[in-house]
Amino acid sequence: MTIERVAIVGLGLIGGSVGLAVQQMLPGMTTTGWDADADVRQRAAGRRLVGEVCDTVAEAVRGADLVILCVPVGAMGYAAEAIAPHLEPGTIVSDVGSSKRSVGDALAVALPDAIVIPAHPVAGTENSGPDAGFPELFRHRWCIVTPGKNTPPDAVDALTRFWEGLGATVEIMDAEHHDLVLAVTSHIPHLIAYTIVGTASDLEDVTRGEVIKYSAGGFRDFTRIAASNPTMWRDVFLSNRDAVLEVLGRFTEDLSRLQRAIRNGDGDTLFDLFDKTRTIRRSIIEEGQDDARPDFGRGDH
Ligand SMILES: NC(=O)c1ccc[n+]([C@@H]2O[C@H](COP(=O)([O-])OP(=O)(O)OC[C@H]3O[C@@H](n4cnc5c(N)ncnc54)[C@H](O)[C@@H]3O)[C@@H](O)[C@H]2O)c1
Ligand SMILES: O=C(O)C(=O)C[C@]1(C(=O)O)C=C[C@@H](O)C=C1
């Protein structure tokens, strides 16, 4: 199975980055694209995010071997319904959504005749929109692919080669496992960042601007994450509800334990945890796995 024509639906950070990366790294492929927002289409054409920005979704996906849906998770089902009547038989339809089980279900319902292979490039920034994308985004990053049990292996191979061509390392995973892992490594950290920045902002009345003025190091890092796209993250939490609630339950129990230790002056509990987490961080760096990038610290980046 060979992919020669790629259609991208949704031309924001991730769709735009895919378009730029394909044009730069897989120049034999043609790229078309469409976005529901006319201003985004205009800007995408100006930045040449894809070879051709089309006026309709039908034009964009006509004749495509691979369609990638790069819209917020909550819009995946609508985007899939919009492309369904215009696909050739045997077209691979994939996506880049940050949660996988609910997206996979929505795509399977809307696209019974397509080869649906959900995927998630674990790469991004706090920025969004058609000006945010760049072609190197996926280099030395993981792309997790979550095919169903009956997905044709040659289609999975073709999608794997596609993401490898953009510089990513592909990992095949069950969708439910993906959602639990990403709840721990991405979704809950974002929730914590949104919470602490919100709490600090509420405390501004008490501290009269000092929280922002003296914010350095730790808090500044939280504000970058908390500047992430509100639509995207609203949809992530609603779509990955079960896994997020499960991990959040564990997290709040652990937080309560620390709260109790502070109240009781129990320094040993605090020290033991901080010592353990420091060891974890050091072992990550020693393995050359800083930033969770495959091959990070060992290759050309
Ligand atoms: N931002 C990240 O860090 C990141 C990383 C990996 C995966 N993702 C996933 O990628 C997807 C896109 O995120 P993004 O950061 O590129 O968002 P973005 O806001 O930059 O772009 C999304 C685009 O989709 C368009 N859109 C919305 N509904 C549409 C529809 N029904 N049909 C066509 N276009 C539609 C919007 O107009 C917008 O231009 C999300 O599912 C997100 O979970 C994001
Ligand atoms: O680096 C960032 O800004 C990100 O938040 C990227 C990040 C992540 O949590 O790692 C965010 C959401 C995605 O689905 C994948 C990647």
mmCIF file of C-alpha atoms and ligand atoms in Angstrom:
data_model
loop_
_atom_site.group_PDB
_atom_site.id
_atom_site.type_symbol
_atom_site.label_atom_id
_atom_site.label_comp_id
_atom_site.label_asym_id
_atom_site.label_seq_id
_atom_site.Cartn_x
_atom_site.Cartn_y
_atom_site.Cartn_z
ATOM 1 C CA MET A 1 0.000 0.000 0.000
ATOM 2 C CA THR A 2 1.573 3.293 -1.083
ATOM 3 C CA ILE A 3 0.561 6.749 0.101
ATOM 4 C CA GLU A 4 0.930 9.369 -2.619
ATOM 5 C CA ARG A 5 -1.840 11.864 -1.832
ATOM 6 C CA VAL A 6 -2.428 13.158 1.678
ATOM 7 C CA ALA A 7 -5.402 15.317 2.650
ATOM 8 C CA ILE A 8 -5.311 17.271 5.909
ATOM 9 C CA VAL A 9 -8.555 18.416 7.534
ATOM 10 C CA GLY A 10 -7.894 21.146 10.119
ATOM 11 C CA LEU A 11 -4.939 23.447 9.382
ATOM 12 C CA GLY A 12 -3.904 24.612 12.865
ATOM 13 C CA LEU A 13 -0.730 23.753 14.796
ATOM 14 C CA ILE A 14 -0.732 20.017 14.110
ATOM 15 C CA GLY A 15 -2.370 19.992 10.643
ATOM 16 C CA GLY A 16 -0.093 22.801 9.493
ATOM 17 C CA SER A 17 2.973 21.043 10.881
ATOM 18 C CA VAL A 18 2.017 17.801 9.112
ATOM 19 C CA GLY A 19 1.546 19.704 5.831
ATOM 20 C CA LEU A 20 4.888 21.500 6.122
ATOM 21 C CA ALA A 21 6.690 18.325 7.214
ATOM 22 C CA VAL A 22 5.318 16.253 4.310
ATOM 23 C CA GLN A 23 6.320 18.909 1.774
ATOM 24 C CA GLN A 24 9.812 19.092 3.258
ATOM 25 C CA MET A 25 10.516 15.454 4.124
ATOM 26 C CA LEU A 26 8.313 13.427 1.765
ATOM 27 C CA PRO A 27 8.434 15.597 -1.358
ATOM 28 C CA GLY A 28 7.050 12.840 -3.615
ATOM 29 C CA MET A 29 3.628 13.169 -1.942
ATOM 30 C CA THR A 30 0.983 15.724 -2.847
ATOM 31 C CA THR A 31 -0.833 17.545 -0.049
ATOM 32 C CA THR A 32 -4.256 19.138 0.009
ATOM 33 C CA GLY A 33 -5.998 20.717 2.976
ATOM 34 C CA TRP A 34 -9.191 22.250 4.242
ATOM 35 C CA ASP A 35 -10.275 23.976 7.445
ATOM 36 C CA ALA A 36 -13.809 24.856 8.555
ATOM 37 C CA ASP A 37 -12.668 28.439 9.260
ATOM 38 C CA ALA A 38 -12.258 30.604 6.125
ATOM 39 C CA ASP A 39 -9.682 32.867 7.830
ATOM 40 C CA VAL A 40 -7.585 29.813 8.674
ATOM 41 C CA ARG A 41 -7.813 28.621 5.046
ATOM 42 C CA GLN A 42 -6.589 31.998 3.839
ATOM 43 C CA ARG A 43 -3.683 32.075 6.268
ATOM 44 C CA ALA A 44 -2.821 28.432 5.489
ATOM 45 C CA ALA A 45 -2.632 29.286 1.787
ATOM 46 C CA GLY A 46 -0.430 32.309 2.578
ATOM 47 C CA ARG A 47 1.980 30.130 4.583
ATOM 48 C CA ARG A 48 1.761 27.266 2.029
ATOM 49 C CA LEU A 49 0.978 24.810 4.800
ATOM 50 C CA VAL A 50 -0.136 22.334 2.107
ATOM 51 C CA GLY A 51 0.315 22.188 -1.665
ATOM 52 C CA GLU A 52 -3.307 23.207 -2.239
ATOM 53 C CA VAL A 53 -5.758 24.723 0.244
ATOM 54 C CA CYS A 54 -9.201 23.763 -1.084
ATOM 55 C CA ASP A 55 -12.476 25.687 -0.794
ATOM 56 C CA THR A 56 -14.473 22.597 0.144
ATOM 57 C CA VAL A 57 -13.782 19.459 2.134
ATOM 58 C CA ALA A 58 -14.963 17.368 -0.849
ATOM 59 C CA GLU A 59 -12.209 18.823 -3.076
ATOM 60 C CA ALA A 60 -9.602 18.372 -0.372
ATOM 61 C CA VAL A 61 -10.195 14.630 0.166
ATOM 62 C CA ARG A 62 -10.998 13.645 -3.432
ATOM 63 C CA GLY A 63 -8.504 10.999 -4.602
ATOM 64 C CA ALA A 64 -6.582 10.992 -1.292
ATOM 65 C CA ASP A 65 -4.870 7.772 -0.167
ATOM 66 C CA LEU A 66 -4.617 9.104 3.386
ATOM 67 C CA VAL A 67 -6.846 11.647 5.125
ATOM 68 C CA ILE A 68 -5.624 12.969 8.490
ATOM 69 C CA LEU A 69 -8.132 14.692 10.738
ATOM 70 C CA CYS A 70 -6.327 17.424 12.704
ATOM 71 C CA VAL A 71 -9.297 19.003 14.491
ATOM 72 C CA PRO A 72 -10.149 19.170 18.217
ATOM 73 C CA VAL A 73 -11.111 15.769 19.622
ATOM 74 C CA GLY A 74 -14.738 16.854 20.099
ATOM 75 C CA ALA A 75 -14.995 17.767 16.395
ATOM 76 C CA MET A 76 -13.561 14.468 15.045
ATOM 77 C CA GLY A 77 -16.994 12.875 14.542
ATOM 78 C CA TYR A 78 -18.303 15.912 12.615
ATOM 79 C CA ALA A 79 -15.189 16.070 10.453
ATOM 80 C CA ALA A 80 -15.498 12.342 9.725
ATOM 81 C CA GLU A 81 -19.164 12.752 8.718
ATOM 82 C CA ALA A 82 -18.179 15.605 6.401
ATOM 83 C CA ILE A 83 -15.553 13.569 4.531
ATOM 84 C CA ALA A 84 -17.491 10.263 4.420
ATOM 85 C CA PRO A 85 -19.426 10.810 1.157
ATOM 86 C CA HIS A 86 -16.312 11.920 -0.747
ATOM 87 C CA LEU A 87 -13.842 9.099 -0.002
ATOM 88 C CA GLU A 88 -12.630 6.476 -2.474
ATOM 89 C CA PRO A 89 -12.947 2.879 -1.242
ATOM 90 C CA GLY A 90 -9.818 1.791 0.659
ATOM 91 C CA THR A 91 -8.808 5.287 1.776
ATOM 92 C CA ILE A 92 -6.922 5.313 5.066
ATOM 93 C CA VAL A 93 -8.422 7.787 7.526
ATOM 94 C CA SER A 94 -6.306 8.697 10.525
ATOM 95 C CA ASP A 95 -6.251 11.502 13.075
ATOM 96 C CA VAL A 96 -3.896 13.179 15.551
ATOM 97 C CA GLY A 97 -6.233 13.498 18.549
ATOM 98 C CA SER A 98 -4.824 13.501 22.076
ATOM 99 C CA SER A 99 -7.269 10.840 23.270
ATOM 100 C CA LYS A 100 -7.871 7.669 21.307
ATOM 101 C CA ARG A 101 -10.747 5.437 22.454
ATOM 102 C CA SER A 102 -13.583 7.938 21.971
ATOM 103 C CA VAL A 103 -12.070 9.242 18.729
ATOM 104 C CA GLY A 104 -11.648 5.713 17.365
ATOM 105 C CA ASP A 105 -15.300 4.963 18.210
ATOM 106 C CA ALA A 106 -16.520 8.179 16.555
ATOM 107 C CA LEU A 107 -14.510 7.562 13.376
ATOM 108 C CA ALA A 108 -15.624 3.925 13.131
ATOM 109 C CA VAL A 109 -19.295 4.951 13.318
ATOM 110 C CA ALA A 110 -18.991 7.782 10.764
ATOM 111 C CA LEU A 111 -16.701 5.899 8.344
ATOM 112 C CA PRO A 112 -17.837 2.261 8.085
ATOM 113 C CA ASP A 113 -16.249 1.844 4.624
ATOM 114 C CA ALA A 114 -12.856 3.471 5.273
ATOM 115 C CA ILE A 115 -9.734 1.973 6.819
ATOM 116 C CA VAL A 116 -9.708 3.850 10.133
ATOM 117 C CA ILE A 117 -6.363 3.947 12.006
ATOM 118 C CA PRO A 118 -6.314 6.385 14.947
ATOM 119 C CA ALA A 119 -2.939 7.917 15.819
ATOM 120 C CA HIS A 120 -1.421 10.474 18.189
ATOM 121 C CA PRO A 121 1.858 12.274 17.581
ATOM 122 C CA VAL A 122 3.089 13.021 21.098
ATOM 123 C CA ALA A 123 4.437 16.402 20.086
ATOM 124 C CA GLY A 124 3.071 19.881 20.418
ATOM 125 C CA THR A 125 3.371 23.323 21.937
ATOM 126 C CA GLU A 126 1.139 25.721 23.820
ATOM 127 C CA ASN A 127 0.493 27.602 20.571
ATOM 128 C CA SER A 128 -2.329 26.945 18.126
ATOM 129 C CA GLY A 129 -3.690 28.089 14.782
ATOM 130 C CA PRO A 130 -2.281 28.269 11.253
ATOM 131 C CA ASP A 131 0.710 30.414 12.271
ATOM 132 C CA ALA A 132 1.897 27.964 14.934
ATOM 133 C CA GLY A 133 3.019 24.986 12.830
ATOM 134 C CA PHE A 134 6.591 24.088 11.879
ATOM 135 C CA PRO A 135 7.982 21.127 9.917
ATOM 136 C CA GLU A 136 10.380 19.775 12.570
ATOM 137 C CA LEU A 137 7.668 19.293 15.190
ATOM 138 C CA PHE A 138 7.586 15.486 14.911
ATOM 139 C CA ARG A 139 11.336 14.807 14.734
ATOM 140 C CA HIS A 140 12.549 12.530 17.549
ATOM 141 C CA ARG A 141 9.027 12.332 18.933
ATOM 142 C CA TRP A 142 6.768 9.364 19.488
ATOM 143 C CA CYS A 143 3.701 8.768 17.369
ATOM 144 C CA ILE A 144 1.350 6.267 19.013
ATOM 145 C CA VAL A 145 -0.816 4.332 16.554
ATOM 146 C CA THR A 146 -3.884 2.465 17.877
ATOM 147 C CA PRO A 147 -5.248 0.181 15.130
ATOM 148 C CA GLY A 148 -8.251 -2.081 15.707
ATOM 149 C CA LYS A 149 -7.911 -5.881 15.713
ATOM 150 C CA ASN A 150 -9.155 -6.186 12.117
ATOM 151 C CA THR A 151 -7.179 -3.315 10.583
ATOM 152 C CA PRO A 152 -5.263 -4.511 7.495
ATOM 153 C CA PRO A 153 -1.552 -4.777 8.475
ATOM 154 C CA ASP A 154 -0.364 -3.246 5.186
ATOM 155 C CA ALA A 155 -2.375 -0.091 5.969
ATOM 156 C CA VAL A 156 -0.816 0.084 9.459
ATOM 157 C CA ASP A 157 2.617 -0.354 7.842
ATOM 158 C CA ALA A 158 1.891 2.446 5.364
ATOM 159 C CA LEU A 159 0.821 4.828 8.154
ATOM 160 C CA THR A 160 3.874 3.820 10.212
ATOM 161 C CA ARG A 161 6.190 4.598 7.287
ATOM 162 C CA PHE A 162 4.397 7.930 6.814
ATOM 163 C CA TRP A 163 5.066 9.064 10.409
ATOM 164 C CA GLU A 164 8.615 7.702 10.298
ATOM 165 C CA GLY A 165 9.107 9.799 7.166
ATOM 166 C CA LEU A 166 8.222 12.880 9.232
ATOM 167 C CA GLY A 167 10.911 11.953 11.782
ATOM 168 C CA ALA A 168 8.743 10.257 14.424
ATOM 169 C CA THR A 169 9.190 6.855 16.069
ATOM 170 C CA VAL A 170 5.999 4.811 15.936
ATOM 171 C CA GLU A 171 4.662 2.713 18.788
ATOM 172 C CA ILE A 172 1.600 0.501 18.317
ATOM 173 C CA MET A 173 -0.691 0.477 21.345
ATOM 174 C CA ASP A 174 -4.175 -0.448 22.464
ATOM 175 C CA ALA A 175 -6.401 2.681 22.570
ATOM 176 C CA GLU A 176 -7.463 2.204 26.215
ATOM 177 C CA HIS A 177 -3.864 1.795 27.333
ATOM 178 C CA HIS A 178 -2.919 4.918 25.380
ATOM 179 C CA ASP A 179 -5.613 6.891 27.176
ATOM 180 C CA LEU A 180 -4.441 5.767 30.625
ATOM 181 C CA VAL A 181 -0.766 6.447 29.883
ATOM 182 C CA LEU A 182 -1.470 9.869 28.392
ATOM 183 C CA ALA A 183 -3.770 10.751 31.292
ATOM 184 C CA VAL A 184 -0.702 10.331 33.560
ATOM 185 C CA THR A 185 1.950 11.892 31.329
ATOM 186 C CA SER A 186 0.053 14.690 29.589
ATOM 187 C CA HIS A 187 -3.564 15.259 30.616
ATOM 188 C CA ILE A 188 -3.227 15.448 34.426
ATOM 189 C CA PRO A 189 -0.037 17.598 34.169
ATOM 190 C CA HIS A 190 -2.049 20.052 32.057
ATOM 191 C CA LEU A 191 -4.888 20.004 34.598
ATOM 192 C CA ILE A 192 -2.401 20.722 37.399
ATOM 193 C CA ALA A 193 -0.906 23.627 35.426
ATOM 194 C CA TYR A 194 -4.350 25.100 34.708
ATOM 195 C CA THR A 195 -5.245 24.757 38.385
ATOM 196 C CA ILE A 196 -2.108 26.296 39.902
ATOM 197 C CA VAL A 197 -2.097 29.242 37.494
ATOM 198 C CA GLY A 198 -5.803 29.800 38.192
ATOM 199 C CA THR A 199 -5.211 29.588 41.954
ATOM 200 C CA ALA A 200 -2.302 32.041 41.718
ATOM 201 C CA SER A 201 -4.425 34.427 39.714
ATOM 202 C CA ASP A 202 -7.219 34.236 42.327
ATOM 203 C CA LEU A 203 -4.625 35.049 44.997
ATOM 204 C CA GLU A 204 -3.607 38.191 43.113
ATOM 205 C CA ASP A 205 -6.063 40.171 45.249
ATOM 206 C CA VAL A 206 -4.113 39.108 48.330
ATOM 207 C CA THR A 207 -0.645 39.488 46.848
ATOM 208 C CA ARG A 208 -1.326 42.604 44.744
ATOM 209 C CA GLY A 209 0.486 41.560 41.591
ATOM 210 C CA GLU A 210 3.435 39.913 43.287
ATOM 211 C CA VAL A 211 2.635 36.408 42.102
ATOM 212 C CA ILE A 212 3.102 37.398 38.484
ATOM 213 C CA LYS A 213 5.919 39.880 39.208
ATOM 214 C CA TYR A 214 8.135 37.389 41.036
ATOM 215 C CA SER A 215 7.204 34.340 39.024
ATOM 216 C CA ALA A 216 10.339 32.571 37.893
ATOM 217 C CA GLY A 217 11.415 29.000 37.261
ATOM 218 C CA GLY A 218 8.697 26.612 38.363
ATOM 219 C CA PHE A 219 5.652 28.860 38.085
ATOM 220 C CA ARG A 220 6.759 30.225 34.708
ATOM 221 C CA ASP A 221 6.907 26.671 33.328
ATOM 222 C CA PHE A 222 3.352 26.120 34.557
ATOM 223 C CA THR A 223 2.154 29.306 32.828
ATOM 224 C CA ARG A 224 3.478 28.034 29.466
ATOM 225 C CA ILE A 225 1.455 24.844 29.768
ATOM 226 C CA ALA A 226 -1.577 26.745 31.109
ATOM 227 C CA ALA A 227 -1.513 28.946 27.981
ATOM 228 C CA SER A 228 -2.482 25.907 25.865
ATOM 229 C CA ASN A 229 -5.516 25.917 23.588
ATOM 230 C CA PRO A 230 -8.735 25.973 25.717
ATOM 231 C CA THR A 231 -10.924 24.283 23.080
ATOM 232 C CA MET A 232 -8.454 21.460 22.586
ATOM 233 C CA TRP A 233 -8.047 20.786 26.313
ATOM 234 C CA ARG A 234 -11.737 21.060 27.140
ATOM 235 C CA ASP A 235 -12.297 18.327 24.557
ATOM 236 C CA VAL A 236 -9.412 16.180 25.842
ATOM 237 C CA PHE A 237 -10.802 16.096 29.391
ATOM 238 C CA LEU A 238 -14.359 15.413 28.262
ATOM 239 C CA SER A 239 -13.293 12.652 25.861
ATOM 240 C CA ASN A 240 -10.783 10.923 28.177
ATOM 241 C CA ARG A 241 -13.066 11.233 31.196
ATOM 242 C CA ASP A 242 -12.684 7.727 32.639
ATOM 243 C CA ALA A 243 -8.880 7.540 32.544
ATOM 244 C CA VAL A 244 -8.476 11.138 33.747
ATOM 245 C CA LEU A 245 -10.833 10.576 36.694
ATOM 246 C CA GLU A 246 -9.036 7.349 37.625
ATOM 247 C CA VAL A 247 -5.608 9.021 37.662
ATOM 248 C CA LEU A 248 -6.982 12.160 39.310
ATOM 249 C CA GLY A 249 -8.347 9.984 42.146
ATOM 250 C CA ARG A 250 -4.875 8.581 42.801
ATOM 251 C CA PHE A 251 -3.313 12.023 42.521
ATOM 252 C CA THR A 252 -5.667 13.662 45.030
ATOM 253 C CA GLU A 253 -5.070 10.811 47.499
ATOM 254 C CA ASP A 254 -1.310 11.348 47.204
ATOM 255 C CA LEU A 255 -1.753 15.116 47.557
ATOM 256 C CA SER A 256 -3.839 14.613 50.717
ATOM 257 C CA ARG A 257 -1.059 12.434 52.136
ATOM 258 C CA LEU A 258 1.432 15.285 51.587
ATOM 259 C CA GLN A 259 -1.025 17.796 53.080
ATOM 260 C CA ARG A 260 -1.274 15.608 56.181
ATOM 261 C CA ALA A 261 2.522 15.260 56.371
ATOM 262 C CA ILE A 262 2.976 19.041 56.266
ATOM 263 C CA ARG A 263 0.289 19.581 58.879
ATOM 264 C CA ASN A 264 1.856 16.932 61.173
ATOM 265 C CA GLY A 265 5.425 18.168 60.662
ATOM 266 C CA ASP A 266 6.246 14.747 59.174
ATOM 267 C CA GLY A 267 9.487 15.649 57.386
ATOM 268 C CA ASP A 268 10.425 12.011 56.690
ATOM 269 C CA THR A 269 7.401 11.489 54.426
ATOM 270 C CA LEU A 270 8.194 14.670 52.501
ATOM 271 C CA PHE A 271 11.908 13.871 52.206
ATOM 272 C CA ASP A 272 11.327 10.263 51.119
ATOM 273 C CA LEU A 273 9.012 11.331 48.300
ATOM 274 C CA PHE A 274 11.261 14.157 47.093
ATOM 275 C CA ASP A 275 14.283 11.852 47.204
ATOM 276 C CA LYS A 276 12.446 9.203 45.166
ATOM 277 C CA THR A 277 11.268 11.678 42.521
ATOM 278 C CA ARG A 278 14.767 13.137 42.184
ATOM 279 C CA THR A 279 16.101 9.648 41.506
ATOM 280 C CA ILE A 280 13.471 9.183 38.807
ATOM 281 C CA ARG A 281 14.487 12.429 37.085
ATOM 282 C CA ARG A 282 18.204 11.525 37.277
ATOM 283 C CA SER A 283 17.649 8.053 35.846
ATOM 284 C CA ILE A 284 15.748 9.571 32.916
ATOM 285 C CA ILE A 285 18.661 11.903 32.157
ATOM 286 C CA GLU A 286 21.276 9.152 32.589
ATOM 287 C CA GLU A 287 19.421 7.041 30.030
ATOM 288 C CA GLY A 288 19.643 9.956 27.597
ATOM 289 C CA GLN A 289 15.851 10.081 27.545
ATOM 290 C CA ASP A 290 15.413 13.693 28.583
ATOM 291 C CA ASP A 291 12.264 15.263 27.142
ATOM 292 C CA ALA A 292 10.798 11.785 26.491
ATOM 293 C CA ARG A 293 12.029 11.954 22.904
ATOM 294 C CA PRO A 294 13.066 8.684 21.324
ATOM 295 C CA ASP A 295 16.830 8.844 20.697
ATOM 296 C CA PHE A 296 17.020 12.199 22.438
ATOM 297 C CA GLY A 297 20.606 12.762 23.565
ATOM 298 C CA ARG A 298 21.917 10.155 21.181
ATOM 299 C CA GLY A 299 21.252 11.553 17.734
ATOM 300 C CA ASP A 300 21.014 14.623 15.524
ATOM 301 C CA HIS A 301 18.479 17.023 16.939
HETATM 302 N N1 LIG B 1 -1.535 21.195 20.424
HETATM 303 C C1 LIG B 1 -0.851 20.128 20.786
HETATM 304 O O1 LIG B 1 0.118 20.216 21.524
HETATM 305 C C2 LIG B 1 -1.278 18.787 20.254
HETATM 306 C C3 LIG B 1 -0.343 17.729 20.220
HETATM 307 C C4 LIG B 1 -0.729 16.498 19.700
HETATM 308 C C5 LIG B 1 -2.039 16.300 19.256
HETATM 309 N N2 LIG B 1 -2.935 17.348 19.321
HETATM 310 C C6 LIG B 1 -4.291 17.104 18.813
HETATM 311 O O2 LIG B 1 -4.326 17.664 17.508
HETATM 312 C C7 LIG B 1 -5.633 18.131 17.203
HETATM 313 C C8 LIG B 1 -5.524 19.558 16.676
HETATM 314 O O3 LIG B 1 -4.929 20.376 17.639
HETATM 315 P P1 LIG B 1 -4.177 21.728 17.241
HETATM 316 O O4 LIG B 1 -3.285 22.043 18.372
HETATM 317 O O5 LIG B 1 -3.637 21.637 15.864
HETATM 318 O O6 LIG B 1 -5.415 22.750 17.263
HETATM 319 P P2 LIG B 1 -5.591 24.118 16.435
HETATM 320 O O7 LIG B 1 -6.651 24.885 17.150
HETATM 321 O O8 LIG B 1 -4.281 24.751 16.197
HETATM 322 O O9 LIG B 1 -6.192 23.626 15.030
HETATM 323 C C9 LIG B 1 -7.423 22.975 14.897
HETATM 324 C C10 LIG B 1 -8.081 23.459 13.611
HETATM 325 O O10 LIG B 1 -9.236 22.649 13.361
HETATM 326 C C11 LIG B 1 -10.212 23.480 12.737
HETATM 327 N N3 LIG B 1 -11.503 22.817 12.869
HETATM 328 C C12 LIG B 1 -12.296 22.696 13.962
HETATM 329 N N4 LIG B 1 -13.384 21.950 13.680
HETATM 330 C C13 LIG B 1 -13.269 21.582 12.383
HETATM 331 C C14 LIG B 1 -14.055 20.774 11.515
HETATM 332 N N5 LIG B 1 -15.185 20.159 11.954
HETATM 333 N N6 LIG B 1 -13.661 20.614 10.227
HETATM 334 C C15 LIG B 1 -12.507 21.207 9.788
HETATM 335 N N7 LIG B 1 -11.732 21.981 10.559
HETATM 336 C C16 LIG B 1 -12.092 22.148 11.853
HETATM 337 C C17 LIG B 1 -10.088 24.796 13.457
HETATM 338 O O11 LIG B 1 -10.637 25.858 12.670
HETATM 339 C C18 LIG B 1 -8.562 24.906 13.655
HETATM 340 O O12 LIG B 1 -7.974 25.641 12.610
HETATM 341 C C19 LIG B 1 -6.451 17.977 18.488
HETATM 342 O O13 LIG B 1 -7.250 16.825 18.391
HETATM 343 C C20 LIG B 1 -5.405 17.802 19.573
HETATM 344 O O14 LIG B 1 -5.892 17.007 20.632
HETATM 345 C C21 LIG B 1 -2.570 18.572 19.769
HETATM 346 O O1 LIG B 2 4.911 20.510 24.941
HETATM 347 C C1 LIG B 2 3.750 20.868 25.044
HETATM 348 O O2 LIG B 2 3.423 22.045 25.049
HETATM 349 C C2 LIG B 2 2.676 19.869 25.130
HETATM 350 O O3 LIG B 2 1.822 20.042 25.928
HETATM 351 C C3 LIG B 2 2.652 18.747 24.196
HETATM 352 C C4 LIG B 2 1.747 17.585 24.529
HETATM 353 C C5 LIG B 2 2.225 16.948 25.846
HETATM 354 O O4 LIG B 2 1.496 16.970 26.829
HETATM 355 O O5 LIG B 2 3.313 16.403 25.835
HETATM 356 C C6 LIG B 2 0.340 18.026 24.650
HETATM 357 C C7 LIG B 2 -0.690 17.337 24.125
HETATM 358 C C8 LIG B 2 -0.495 16.322 23.140
HETATM 359 O O6 LIG B 2 -1.509 15.512 22.843
HETATM 360 C C9 LIG B 2 0.841 15.902 22.939
HETATM 361 C C10 LIG B 2 1.880 16.597 23.442
#
